């Protein structure tokens, strides 16, 4: 099994774990829906990208996925401002997902693409 495949599987499993956590938080009455939905969007968009059946021919930066992940972070930031600082750990988790996604798509997804160098 190649390095790219192992990293993709590990990152996918981590995203699935965050998505399960987000679903549990969304179901909890203690967490506002905006924050839970933001974390689901942040982790769900890259996970759906990894699970797609048809692989794109060019390995360009999937801007829509990055924008959706960033939108999820913004939703959580708004939720923290509105509902209190006790929800900061959800924001930290979402930002870790965003950073992980950017590192993944740059170092693994586009590693063999020489068109932008």
mmCIF file of C-alpha atoms in Angstrom:
data_model
loop_
_atom_site.group_PDB
_atom_site.id
_atom_site.type_symbol
_atom_site.label_atom_id
_atom_site.label_comp_id
_atom_site.label_asym_id
_atom_site.label_seq_id
_atom_site.Cartn_x
_atom_site.Cartn_y
_atom_site.Cartn_z
ATOM 1 C CA UNK A 1 0.000 0.000 0.000
ATOM 2 C CA UNK A 2 1.436 3.361 -1.029
ATOM 3 C CA UNK A 3 2.186 6.306 1.229
ATOM 4 C CA UNK A 4 -0.543 8.432 -0.392
ATOM 5 C CA UNK A 5 -3.191 5.769 0.224
ATOM 6 C CA UNK A 6 -2.205 5.270 3.868
ATOM 7 C CA UNK A 7 -2.319 9.016 4.577
ATOM 8 C CA UNK A 8 -5.658 9.301 2.762
ATOM 9 C CA UNK A 9 -7.184 6.470 4.818
ATOM 10 C CA UNK A 10 -5.838 7.884 8.097
ATOM 11 C CA UNK A 11 -7.098 11.380 7.282
ATOM 12 C CA UNK A 12 -10.472 9.979 6.226
ATOM 13 C CA UNK A 13 -10.811 8.080 9.495
ATOM 14 C CA UNK A 14 -9.919 11.197 11.482
ATOM 15 C CA UNK A 15 -12.539 13.195 9.546
ATOM 16 C CA UNK A 16 -15.116 10.467 10.164
ATOM 17 C CA UNK A 17 -14.352 10.646 13.893
ATOM 18 C CA UNK A 18 -14.814 14.410 13.907
ATOM 19 C CA UNK A 19 -18.051 14.001 11.951
ATOM 20 C CA UNK A 20 -19.391 11.511 14.513
ATOM 21 C CA UNK A 21 -18.408 13.895 17.311
ATOM 22 C CA UNK A 22 -20.138 16.760 15.496
ATOM 23 C CA UNK A 23 -23.292 14.678 15.129
ATOM 24 C CA UNK A 24 -23.269 13.903 18.835
ATOM 25 C CA UNK A 25 -22.786 17.577 19.660
ATOM 26 C CA UNK A 26 -25.560 18.539 17.255
ATOM 27 C CA UNK A 27 -27.902 16.106 19.007
ATOM 28 C CA UNK A 28 -26.970 17.520 22.421
ATOM 29 C CA UNK A 29 -29.204 20.315 23.696
ATOM 30 C CA UNK A 30 -26.156 21.943 25.339
ATOM 31 C CA UNK A 31 -24.567 22.725 21.959
ATOM 32 C CA UNK A 32 -26.216 25.309 19.698
ATOM 33 C CA UNK A 33 -27.174 23.970 16.277
ATOM 34 C CA UNK A 34 -25.038 26.586 14.506
ATOM 35 C CA UNK A 35 -21.890 25.244 16.138
ATOM 36 C CA UNK A 36 -22.690 21.575 15.574
ATOM 37 C CA UNK A 37 -23.678 22.196 11.954
ATOM 38 C CA UNK A 38 -20.508 24.221 11.385
ATOM 39 C CA UNK A 39 -18.340 21.351 12.593
ATOM 40 C CA UNK A 40 -20.302 18.893 10.449
ATOM 41 C CA UNK A 41 -19.761 21.083 7.381
ATOM 42 C CA UNK A 42 -16.095 21.583 8.185
ATOM 43 C CA UNK A 43 -15.381 17.838 8.476
ATOM 44 C CA UNK A 44 -18.035 16.578 6.061
ATOM 45 C CA UNK A 45 -16.909 18.466 2.957
ATOM 46 C CA UNK A 46 -13.360 17.021 2.887
ATOM 47 C CA UNK A 47 -14.676 13.565 3.820
ATOM 48 C CA UNK A 48 -17.104 13.591 0.889
ATOM 49 C CA UNK A 49 -14.221 14.639 -1.346
ATOM 50 C CA UNK A 50 -12.190 11.649 -0.178
ATOM 51 C CA UNK A 51 -15.124 9.253 -0.642
ATOM 52 C CA UNK A 52 -16.040 10.314 -4.198
ATOM 53 C CA UNK A 53 -16.190 7.518 -6.743
ATOM 54 C CA UNK A 54 -14.898 9.319 -9.825
ATOM 55 C CA UNK A 55 -11.401 10.731 -9.541
ATOM 56 C CA UNK A 56 -10.795 14.062 -11.320
ATOM 57 C CA UNK A 57 -8.271 13.964 -14.153
ATOM 58 C CA UNK A 58 -6.330 17.019 -12.918
ATOM 59 C CA UNK A 59 -5.188 17.283 -9.336
ATOM 60 C CA UNK A 60 -5.954 20.945 -8.848
ATOM 61 C CA UNK A 61 -6.827 22.564 -5.549
ATOM 62 C CA UNK A 62 -10.494 21.732 -4.829
ATOM 63 C CA UNK A 63 -11.450 25.308 -3.928
ATOM 64 C CA UNK A 64 -15.116 24.516 -3.215
ATOM 65 C CA UNK A 65 -14.174 21.954 -0.566
ATOM 66 C CA UNK A 66 -11.752 24.392 1.073
ATOM 67 C CA UNK A 67 -14.397 27.139 1.006
ATOM 68 C CA UNK A 68 -16.999 24.867 2.622
ATOM 69 C CA UNK A 69 -14.525 23.830 5.296
ATOM 70 C CA UNK A 70 -13.723 27.483 5.971
ATOM 71 C CA UNK A 71 -17.436 28.337 6.055
ATOM 72 C CA UNK A 72 -17.898 25.710 8.762
ATOM 73 C CA UNK A 73 -15.161 27.416 10.805
ATOM 74 C CA UNK A 74 -16.838 30.795 10.330
ATOM 75 C CA UNK A 75 -20.176 29.337 11.491
ATOM 76 C CA UNK A 76 -18.492 28.130 14.673
ATOM 77 C CA UNK A 77 -16.773 31.498 15.204
ATOM 78 C CA UNK A 78 -20.143 33.231 14.969
ATOM 79 C CA UNK A 79 -21.605 30.654 17.345
ATOM 80 C CA UNK A 80 -18.823 31.234 19.874
ATOM 81 C CA UNK A 81 -19.423 34.988 19.720
ATOM 82 C CA UNK A 82 -23.167 34.493 20.130
ATOM 83 C CA UNK A 83 -23.338 31.616 22.617
ATOM 84 C CA UNK A 84 -20.176 31.943 24.695
ATOM 85 C CA UNK A 85 -16.551 30.963 25.035
ATOM 86 C CA UNK A 86 -17.358 27.516 26.421
ATOM 87 C CA UNK A 87 -17.647 26.401 22.779
ATOM 88 C CA UNK A 88 -14.044 27.375 21.910
ATOM 89 C CA UNK A 89 -12.863 23.722 21.828
ATOM 90 C CA UNK A 90 -15.223 23.103 18.904
ATOM 91 C CA UNK A 91 -13.578 25.997 17.066
ATOM 92 C CA UNK A 92 -10.107 24.616 17.789
ATOM 93 C CA UNK A 93 -11.190 21.228 16.441
ATOM 94 C CA UNK A 94 -12.629 22.818 13.291
ATOM 95 C CA UNK A 95 -9.465 24.833 12.713
ATOM 96 C CA UNK A 96 -7.391 21.655 13.094
ATOM 97 C CA UNK A 97 -9.590 20.027 10.448
ATOM 98 C CA UNK A 98 -9.075 23.021 8.140
ATOM 99 C CA UNK A 99 -5.299 22.974 8.623
ATOM 100 C CA UNK A 100 -5.249 19.203 8.132
ATOM 101 C CA UNK A 101 -7.270 19.549 4.942
ATOM 102 C CA UNK A 102 -4.946 22.226 3.553
ATOM 103 C CA UNK A 103 -1.882 20.130 4.376
ATOM 104 C CA UNK A 104 -3.471 17.009 2.895
ATOM 105 C CA UNK A 105 -4.530 18.581 -0.369
ATOM 106 C CA UNK A 106 -1.175 20.327 -0.798
ATOM 107 C CA UNK A 107 1.212 17.535 0.230
ATOM 108 C CA UNK A 108 -0.731 14.407 -0.760
ATOM 109 C CA UNK A 109 -3.483 15.260 -3.215
ATOM 110 C CA UNK A 110 -1.391 17.519 -5.465
ATOM 111 C CA UNK A 111 2.023 15.960 -4.744
ATOM 112 C CA UNK A 112 2.321 14.358 -8.184
ATOM 113 C CA UNK A 113 0.865 17.303 -10.113
ATOM 114 C CA UNK A 114 3.634 19.258 -11.817
ATOM 115 C CA UNK A 115 1.436 21.736 -13.719
ATOM 116 C CA UNK A 116 1.515 24.461 -11.030
ATOM 117 C CA UNK A 117 5.263 24.391 -10.359
#
